[in-house]
XYZ file of C-alpha atoms in Angstrom:
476
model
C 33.008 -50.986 -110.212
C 30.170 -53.628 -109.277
C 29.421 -51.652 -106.748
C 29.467 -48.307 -108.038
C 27.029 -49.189 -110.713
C 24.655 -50.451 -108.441
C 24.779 -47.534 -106.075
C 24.106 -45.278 -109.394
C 21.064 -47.704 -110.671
C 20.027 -47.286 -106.768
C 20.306 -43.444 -107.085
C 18.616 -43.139 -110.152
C 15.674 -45.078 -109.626
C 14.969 -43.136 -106.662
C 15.616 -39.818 -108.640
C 12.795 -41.052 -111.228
C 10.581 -42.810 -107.992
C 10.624 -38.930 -106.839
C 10.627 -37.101 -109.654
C 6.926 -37.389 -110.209
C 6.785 -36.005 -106.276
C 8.818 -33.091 -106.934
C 6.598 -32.262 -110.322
C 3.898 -32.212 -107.850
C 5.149 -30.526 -104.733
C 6.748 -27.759 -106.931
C 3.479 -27.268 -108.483
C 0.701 -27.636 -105.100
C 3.330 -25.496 -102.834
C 1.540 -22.102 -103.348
C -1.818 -23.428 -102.384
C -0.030 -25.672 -99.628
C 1.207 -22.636 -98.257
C -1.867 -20.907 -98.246
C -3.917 -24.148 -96.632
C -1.342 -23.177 -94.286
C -2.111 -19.514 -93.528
C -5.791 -20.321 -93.129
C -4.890 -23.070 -90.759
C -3.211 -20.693 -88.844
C -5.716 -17.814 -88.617
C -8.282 -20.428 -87.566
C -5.575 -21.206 -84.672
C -4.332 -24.755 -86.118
C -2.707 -26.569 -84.530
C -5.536 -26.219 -81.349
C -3.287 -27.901 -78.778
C -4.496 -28.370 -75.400
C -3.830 -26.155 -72.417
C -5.486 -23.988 -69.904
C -7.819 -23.920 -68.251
C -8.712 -27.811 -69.575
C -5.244 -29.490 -68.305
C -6.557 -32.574 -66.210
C -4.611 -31.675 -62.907
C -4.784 -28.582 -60.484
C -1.559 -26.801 -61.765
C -3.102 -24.786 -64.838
C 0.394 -23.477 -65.309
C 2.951 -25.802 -67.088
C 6.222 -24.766 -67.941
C 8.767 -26.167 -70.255
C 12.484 -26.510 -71.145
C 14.432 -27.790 -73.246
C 17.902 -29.113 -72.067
C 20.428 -31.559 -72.447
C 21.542 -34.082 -70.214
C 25.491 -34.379 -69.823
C 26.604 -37.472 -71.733
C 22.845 -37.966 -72.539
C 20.347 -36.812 -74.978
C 18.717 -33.485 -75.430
C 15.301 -33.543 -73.585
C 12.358 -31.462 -73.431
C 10.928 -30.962 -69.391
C 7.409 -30.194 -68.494
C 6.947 -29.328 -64.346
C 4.354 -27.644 -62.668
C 4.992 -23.737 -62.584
C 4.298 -20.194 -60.724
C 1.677 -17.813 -62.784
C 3.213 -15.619 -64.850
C 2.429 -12.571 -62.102
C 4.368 -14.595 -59.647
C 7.829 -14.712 -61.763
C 10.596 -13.702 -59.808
C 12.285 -12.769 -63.011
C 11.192 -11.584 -66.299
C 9.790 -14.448 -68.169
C 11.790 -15.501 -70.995
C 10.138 -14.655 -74.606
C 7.823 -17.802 -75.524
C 9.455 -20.261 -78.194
C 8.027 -22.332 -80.644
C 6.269 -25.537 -80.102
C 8.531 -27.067 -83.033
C 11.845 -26.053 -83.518
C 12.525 -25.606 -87.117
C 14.793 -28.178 -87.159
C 12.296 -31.010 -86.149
C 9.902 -29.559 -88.823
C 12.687 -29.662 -91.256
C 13.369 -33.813 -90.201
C 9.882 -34.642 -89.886
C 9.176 -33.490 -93.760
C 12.399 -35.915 -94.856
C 10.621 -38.866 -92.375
C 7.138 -38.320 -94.572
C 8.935 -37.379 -97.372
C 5.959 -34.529 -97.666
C 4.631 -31.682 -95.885
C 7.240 -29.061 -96.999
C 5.150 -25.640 -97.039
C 2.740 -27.167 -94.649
C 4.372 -28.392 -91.404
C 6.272 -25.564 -90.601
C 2.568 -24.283 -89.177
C 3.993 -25.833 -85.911
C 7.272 -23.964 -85.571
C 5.325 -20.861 -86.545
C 2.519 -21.922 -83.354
C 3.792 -20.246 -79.909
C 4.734 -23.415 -77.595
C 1.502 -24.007 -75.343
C 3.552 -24.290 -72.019
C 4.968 -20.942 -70.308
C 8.620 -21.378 -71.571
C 11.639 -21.634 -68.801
C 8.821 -20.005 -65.908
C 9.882 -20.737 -62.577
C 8.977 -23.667 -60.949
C 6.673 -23.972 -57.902
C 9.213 -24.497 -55.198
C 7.267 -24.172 -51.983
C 3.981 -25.957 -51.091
C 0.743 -22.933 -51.480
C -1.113 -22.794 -48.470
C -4.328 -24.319 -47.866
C -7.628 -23.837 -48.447
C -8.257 -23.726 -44.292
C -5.803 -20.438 -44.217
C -7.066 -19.028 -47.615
C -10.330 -18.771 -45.790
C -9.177 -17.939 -42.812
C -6.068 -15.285 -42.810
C -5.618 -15.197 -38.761
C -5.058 -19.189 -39.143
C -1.579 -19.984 -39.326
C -0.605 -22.689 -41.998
C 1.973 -25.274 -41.180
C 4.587 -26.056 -43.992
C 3.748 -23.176 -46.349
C 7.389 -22.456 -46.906
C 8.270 -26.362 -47.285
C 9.810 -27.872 -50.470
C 7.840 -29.240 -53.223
C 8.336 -32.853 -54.422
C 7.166 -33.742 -57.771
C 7.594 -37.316 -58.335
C 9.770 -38.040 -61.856
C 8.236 -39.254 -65.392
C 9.858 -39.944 -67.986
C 8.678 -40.150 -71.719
C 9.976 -42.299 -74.397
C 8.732 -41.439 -78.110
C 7.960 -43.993 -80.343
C 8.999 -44.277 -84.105
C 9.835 -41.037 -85.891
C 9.004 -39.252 -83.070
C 10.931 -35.566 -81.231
C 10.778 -34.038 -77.867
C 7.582 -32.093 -78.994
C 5.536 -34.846 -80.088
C 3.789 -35.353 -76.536
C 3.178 -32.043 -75.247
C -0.019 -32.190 -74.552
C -0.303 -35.750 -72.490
C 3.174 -34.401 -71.127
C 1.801 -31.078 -70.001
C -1.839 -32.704 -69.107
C 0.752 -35.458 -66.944
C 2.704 -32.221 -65.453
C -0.586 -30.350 -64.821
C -1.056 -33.211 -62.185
C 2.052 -32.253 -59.942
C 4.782 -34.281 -62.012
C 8.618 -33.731 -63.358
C 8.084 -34.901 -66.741
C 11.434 -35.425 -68.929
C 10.699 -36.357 -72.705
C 13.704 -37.725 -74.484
C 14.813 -37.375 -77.964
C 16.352 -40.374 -78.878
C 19.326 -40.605 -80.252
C 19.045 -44.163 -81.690
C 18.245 -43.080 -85.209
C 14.318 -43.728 -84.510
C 13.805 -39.832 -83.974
C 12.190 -37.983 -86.867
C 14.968 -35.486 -86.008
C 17.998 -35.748 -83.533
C 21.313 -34.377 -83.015
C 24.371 -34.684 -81.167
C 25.563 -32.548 -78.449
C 28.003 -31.620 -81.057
C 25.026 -30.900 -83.241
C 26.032 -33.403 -85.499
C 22.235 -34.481 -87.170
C 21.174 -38.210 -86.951
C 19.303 -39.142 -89.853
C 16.418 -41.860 -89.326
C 17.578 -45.380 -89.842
C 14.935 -46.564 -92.359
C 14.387 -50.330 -92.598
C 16.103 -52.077 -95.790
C 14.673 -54.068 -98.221
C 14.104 -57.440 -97.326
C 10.963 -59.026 -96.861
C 9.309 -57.976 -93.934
C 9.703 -60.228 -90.570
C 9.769 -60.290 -86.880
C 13.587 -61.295 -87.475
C 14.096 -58.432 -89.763
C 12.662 -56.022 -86.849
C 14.801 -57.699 -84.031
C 17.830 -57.107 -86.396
C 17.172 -53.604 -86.815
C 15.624 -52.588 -83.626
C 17.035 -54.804 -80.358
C 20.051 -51.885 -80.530
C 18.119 -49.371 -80.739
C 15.523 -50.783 -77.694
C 18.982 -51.479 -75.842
C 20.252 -47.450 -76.825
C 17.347 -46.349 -75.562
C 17.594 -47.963 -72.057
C 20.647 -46.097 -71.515
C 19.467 -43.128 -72.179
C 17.006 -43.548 -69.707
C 19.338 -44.723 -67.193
C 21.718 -41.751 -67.743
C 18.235 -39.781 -67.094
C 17.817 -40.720 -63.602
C 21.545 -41.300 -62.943
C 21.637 -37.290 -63.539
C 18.844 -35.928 -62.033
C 19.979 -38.172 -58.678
C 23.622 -36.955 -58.891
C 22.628 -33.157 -59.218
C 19.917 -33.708 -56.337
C 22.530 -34.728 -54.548
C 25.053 -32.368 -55.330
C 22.381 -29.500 -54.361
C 22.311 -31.266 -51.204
C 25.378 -31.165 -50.294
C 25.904 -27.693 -51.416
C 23.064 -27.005 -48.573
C 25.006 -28.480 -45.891
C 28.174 -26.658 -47.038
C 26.615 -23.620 -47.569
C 27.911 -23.476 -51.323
C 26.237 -21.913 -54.002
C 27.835 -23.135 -57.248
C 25.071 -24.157 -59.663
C 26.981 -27.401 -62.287
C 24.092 -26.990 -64.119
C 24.235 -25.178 -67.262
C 20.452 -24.442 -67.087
C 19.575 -22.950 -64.078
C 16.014 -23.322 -64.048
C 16.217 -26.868 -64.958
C 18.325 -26.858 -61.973
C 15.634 -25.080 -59.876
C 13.420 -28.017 -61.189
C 15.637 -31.154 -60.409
C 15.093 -29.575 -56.931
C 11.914 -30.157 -56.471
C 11.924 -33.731 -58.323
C 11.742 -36.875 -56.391
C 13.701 -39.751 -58.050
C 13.017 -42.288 -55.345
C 8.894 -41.920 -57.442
C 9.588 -42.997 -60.953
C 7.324 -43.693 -63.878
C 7.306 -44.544 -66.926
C 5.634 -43.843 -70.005
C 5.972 -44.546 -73.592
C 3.764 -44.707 -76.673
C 4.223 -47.393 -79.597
C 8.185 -48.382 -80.202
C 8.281 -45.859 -76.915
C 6.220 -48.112 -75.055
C 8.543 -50.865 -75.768
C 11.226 -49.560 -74.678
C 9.731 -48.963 -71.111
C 8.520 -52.312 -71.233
C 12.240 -53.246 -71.070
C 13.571 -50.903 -69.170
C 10.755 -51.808 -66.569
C 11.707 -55.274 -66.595
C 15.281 -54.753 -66.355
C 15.003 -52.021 -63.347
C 12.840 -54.044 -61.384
C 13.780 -57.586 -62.023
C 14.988 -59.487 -59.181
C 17.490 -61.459 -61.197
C 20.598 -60.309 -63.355
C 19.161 -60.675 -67.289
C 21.431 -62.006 -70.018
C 19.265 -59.809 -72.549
C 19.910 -56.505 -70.309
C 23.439 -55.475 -71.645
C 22.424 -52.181 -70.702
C 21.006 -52.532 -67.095
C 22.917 -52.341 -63.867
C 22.713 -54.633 -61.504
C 21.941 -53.098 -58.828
C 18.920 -51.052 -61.201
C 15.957 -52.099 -58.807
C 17.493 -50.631 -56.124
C 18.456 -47.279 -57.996
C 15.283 -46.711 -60.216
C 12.095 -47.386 -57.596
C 9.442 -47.540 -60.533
C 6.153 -46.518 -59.041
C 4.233 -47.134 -62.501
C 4.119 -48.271 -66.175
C 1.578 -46.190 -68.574
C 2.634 -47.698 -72.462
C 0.402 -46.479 -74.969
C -0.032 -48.497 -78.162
C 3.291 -50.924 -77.060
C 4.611 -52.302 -80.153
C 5.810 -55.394 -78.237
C 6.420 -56.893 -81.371
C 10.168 -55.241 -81.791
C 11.072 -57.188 -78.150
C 13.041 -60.360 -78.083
C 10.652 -63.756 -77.346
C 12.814 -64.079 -74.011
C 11.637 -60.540 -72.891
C 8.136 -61.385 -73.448
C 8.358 -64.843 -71.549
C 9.238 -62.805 -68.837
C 7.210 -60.210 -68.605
C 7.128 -58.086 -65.334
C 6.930 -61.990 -63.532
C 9.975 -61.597 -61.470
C 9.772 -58.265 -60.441
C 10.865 -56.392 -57.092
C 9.221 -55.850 -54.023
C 7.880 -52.754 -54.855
C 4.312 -52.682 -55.610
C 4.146 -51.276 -59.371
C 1.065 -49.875 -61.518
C 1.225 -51.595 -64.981
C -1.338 -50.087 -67.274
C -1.668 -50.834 -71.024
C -3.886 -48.833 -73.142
C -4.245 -49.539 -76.881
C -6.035 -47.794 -79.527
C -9.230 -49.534 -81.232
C -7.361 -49.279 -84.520
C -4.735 -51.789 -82.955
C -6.992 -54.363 -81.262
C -7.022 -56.445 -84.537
C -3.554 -55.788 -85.137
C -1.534 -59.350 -85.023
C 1.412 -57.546 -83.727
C -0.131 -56.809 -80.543
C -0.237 -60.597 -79.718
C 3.441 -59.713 -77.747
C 2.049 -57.627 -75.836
C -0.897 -60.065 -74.932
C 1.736 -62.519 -73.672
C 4.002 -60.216 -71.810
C 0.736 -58.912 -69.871
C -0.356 -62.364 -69.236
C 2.856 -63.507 -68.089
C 3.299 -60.614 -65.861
C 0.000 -61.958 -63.880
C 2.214 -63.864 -62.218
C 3.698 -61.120 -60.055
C 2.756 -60.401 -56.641
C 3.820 -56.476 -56.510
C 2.485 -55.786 -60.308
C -0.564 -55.034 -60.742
C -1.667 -55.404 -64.686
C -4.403 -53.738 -66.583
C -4.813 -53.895 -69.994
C -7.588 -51.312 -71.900
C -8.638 -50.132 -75.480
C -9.992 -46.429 -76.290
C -12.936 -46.379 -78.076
C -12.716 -44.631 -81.499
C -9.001 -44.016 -80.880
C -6.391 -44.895 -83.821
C -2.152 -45.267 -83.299
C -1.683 -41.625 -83.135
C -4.443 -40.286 -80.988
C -2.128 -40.513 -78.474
C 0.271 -37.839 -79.461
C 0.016 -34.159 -80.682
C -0.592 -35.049 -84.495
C -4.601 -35.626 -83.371
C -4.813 -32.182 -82.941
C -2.596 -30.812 -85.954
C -5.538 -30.199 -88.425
C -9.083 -29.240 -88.390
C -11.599 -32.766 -88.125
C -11.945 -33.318 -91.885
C -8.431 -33.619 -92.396
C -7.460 -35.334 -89.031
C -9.616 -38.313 -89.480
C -8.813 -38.958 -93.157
C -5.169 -38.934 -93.051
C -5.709 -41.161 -89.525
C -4.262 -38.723 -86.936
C -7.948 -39.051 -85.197
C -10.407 -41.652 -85.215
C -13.917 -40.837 -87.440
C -16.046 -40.533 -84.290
C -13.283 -39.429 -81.776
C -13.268 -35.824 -80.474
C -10.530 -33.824 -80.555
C -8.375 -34.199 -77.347
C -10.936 -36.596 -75.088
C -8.444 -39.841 -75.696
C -5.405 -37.857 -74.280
C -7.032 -36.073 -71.254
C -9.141 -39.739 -70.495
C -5.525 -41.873 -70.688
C -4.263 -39.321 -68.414
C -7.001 -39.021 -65.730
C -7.312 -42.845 -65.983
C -4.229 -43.581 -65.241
C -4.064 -40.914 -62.282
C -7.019 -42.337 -60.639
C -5.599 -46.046 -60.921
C -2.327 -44.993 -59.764
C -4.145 -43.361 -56.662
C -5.996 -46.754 -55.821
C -2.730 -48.729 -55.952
C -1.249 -45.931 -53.709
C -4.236 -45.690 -51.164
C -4.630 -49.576 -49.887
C -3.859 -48.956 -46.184
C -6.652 -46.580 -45.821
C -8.911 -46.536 -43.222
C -11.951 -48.539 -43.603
C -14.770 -45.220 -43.793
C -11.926 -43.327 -46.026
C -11.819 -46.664 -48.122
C -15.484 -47.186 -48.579
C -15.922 -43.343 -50.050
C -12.606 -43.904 -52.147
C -14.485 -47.100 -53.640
C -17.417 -45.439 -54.357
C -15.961 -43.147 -56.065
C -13.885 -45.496 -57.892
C -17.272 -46.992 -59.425
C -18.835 -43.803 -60.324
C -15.328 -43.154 -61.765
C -15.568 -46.641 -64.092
C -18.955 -45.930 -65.316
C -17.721 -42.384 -66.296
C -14.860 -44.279 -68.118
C -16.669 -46.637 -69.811
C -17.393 -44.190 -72.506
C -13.876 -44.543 -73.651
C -11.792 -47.182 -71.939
C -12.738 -50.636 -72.539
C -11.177 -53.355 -70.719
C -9.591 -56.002 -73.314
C -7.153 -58.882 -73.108
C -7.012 -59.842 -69.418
């Protein structure tokens, strides 16, 4: 009875916490729905896309699967022009699926009437095109047709990224730095979580899983731990299950090659066609905010050199089956990761030479809970194969770094703190991008010759002083 009576207080304070919400929604809906057709004639949300994608493949397409035993995912991978389809392009879908519109107004507890602008916006990508499976020939033979070109027929290989989302986040939160990341000749998968940290997630039965709000009690790094180490742990095996499927399907097409079968296991066929030309044995990672964190750990786990008592999750034999090329985390709430994780840092990593790149916002460099990540940085200094660098975007706040910065027209973006006051619309996405990119390529291009290494150097500086408009180094 005790406990009945308290759920019913519970319920009714809520009712009357909300009632004065519901007054107010019921009465602003008209004119929130009209806010909404204007936003929409004046082409809100103004995602990014061609012909301003950072990398040479202007034509991005997207999927959304799910991975056997795994979560649902939404793939980004570098595409054939729509004139080149060898089928009839599907008809385009939405860049939010009602659905995720529907959870994200229960997450913010607002919005109804005015969100659904982004399931009624066409999805910026060319949805389930055909992916580019054989190398284009060169420039050389383009200008010169009596040339003959050597590989133009050979397979593609687009190394494999994967995307972790950070707190209340979906599969469509990240298109743009996913499709500027695929624009650059990459397999990006971006995983809904099925943790309960997704703003909306389901089950392959379709089962919905609500987000896991925090309870009462005073807040505390203890009280985050509590509540978050399972999810962080969840989320590693997700990723795992990621790359465990994408190698098991390469290989099964493999073998189908040398037995001249043609059975697809794949229930998505173009997904299929895209695993194809994915290389797993190039993996990076990226992740924004709780996202970040969680490829903090993973990284540590997949690459570590010893078997962790904290990695539950991990394999042991996860350096050897998940070569991580690079580490891109975005706003890394470090914060949610046990003190024995951050001791550690990347400090006992593999052999493998890795790219570790943290970029914050300016709206977090005075945040206290980014002290974490200031250790595990520091103490991953220590490792021979990792090299760390540690930046801050100028004018940038916690959620320039996903889609919300370019929901909403300037005005609106900077006061509800989707954009910073001075920061243009898409520059902290496309820079992040490009930065990382040209880093990547320096780690990647040490054994060059000494006249190729000279102009790559030069170019490197003239790169930095274009940077230093946004990036700032900080920390290290």
């Amino acid at each position: 009875t005790t406990k009945f009576t308290r759920q019913s207080i519970t319920s009714i304070k809520h009712d009357i916490k909300m009632a004065p919400r519901s007054l107010l929604t019921m009465i602003t809906s008209p004119f929130v729905r009209l806010f909404r057709k204007v936003l929409l004639t004046f082409g809100y949300p103004r995602l990014d896309g061609p012909p301003f994608l950072v990398g040479p493949h202007q034509t991005v397409g997207a999927i959304q699967v799910r991975i056997p035993n795994g979560t649902a995912c939404q793939v980004f991978y570098p595409a054939v022009s729509s004139n080149q389809q060898q089928r009839p392009q599907s008809s385009s879908a939405p860049y939010f699926r009602p659905a995720a519109v529907q959870g994200l107004i229960e997450y913010l507890r607002f919005g109804d009437g005015l969100f659904q602008l982004l399931s009624e916006t066409k999805h910026p990508c060319q949805w389930q095109a055909d992916p580019i499976t054989t190398i284009a020939a060169t420039d050389a033979n383009e200008k010169d047709k009596n040339t003959p070109t050597k590989n133009v027929a050979a397979l593609s290989s687009f190394p494999l990224v994967i995307f972790s989302h950070g707190l209340a986040g979906t599969m469509e939160m990240y298109t743009e730095l996913c499709q500027h990341v695929a624009s650059l000749g990459y397999c990006v998968v971006a995983l809904e979580h099925q943790d309960g940290s997704a703003a909306y997630a389901e089950t392959a039965t379709g089962t919905f899983i609500p987000y896991q709000r925090p309870n009462d009690e005073p807040y505390s790094r203890q009280k985050v731990w509590k509540l978050r180490t399972p999810m962080l742990h969840r989320r590693v095996q997700e990723l795992e299950r990621v790359v465990e499927y994408i190698v098991e399907e390469k290989k099964r097409q493999e073998s189908q090659e040398n037995t001249s079968n043609s059975a697809v296991s794949c229930s998505n066929d173009i997904f299929s066609k895209v695993i194809q030309v994915t290389d797993p044995n190039q993996i990076h990672l990226i992740g924004h905010s709780f996202g970040a964190a969680t490829q903090l750990l993973a990284a540590q786990q997949w690459t570590s050199n010893t078997e962790s008592s904290s990695s539950p999750s991990s394999s042991s034999a996860a350096a050897a089956q998940y070569p991580i090329k690079s580490l891109l985390v975005l706003d890394a709430w470090a914060f949610a990761l046990q003190e024995n994780v951050i001791r550690r840092g990347l400090s006992d990593s593999s052999s493998i030479p890795l790219l570790l790149l943290s970029i914050i916002s300016e709206d977090w460099v005075t945040n206290p809970e980014c002290d974490p990540l200031v250790q595990f940085l520091q103490n991953s200094l220590s490792s021979k194969t990792t090299n760390v660098l540690s930046y801050y975007a100028k004018d940038s706040v916690h959620q320039s770094f996903s889609d919300s910065e370019a929901w909403f027209p300037s005005w609106v973006a900077t006061r509800v703190k989707n954009r910073g006051t001075n920061e243009k619309r898409h520059v902290t996405i496309r820079t992040v991008v490009q930065f990382w990119k040209d880093r990547l390529d320096d780690t990647t291009n040490d054994d060059d010759d000494d006249n190729l290494a000279s102009k790559k150097k030069k170019k490197k500086n003239n790169d930095d002083q274009h940077y230093k408009d946004i990036l700032q180094p900080i920390f290290l």
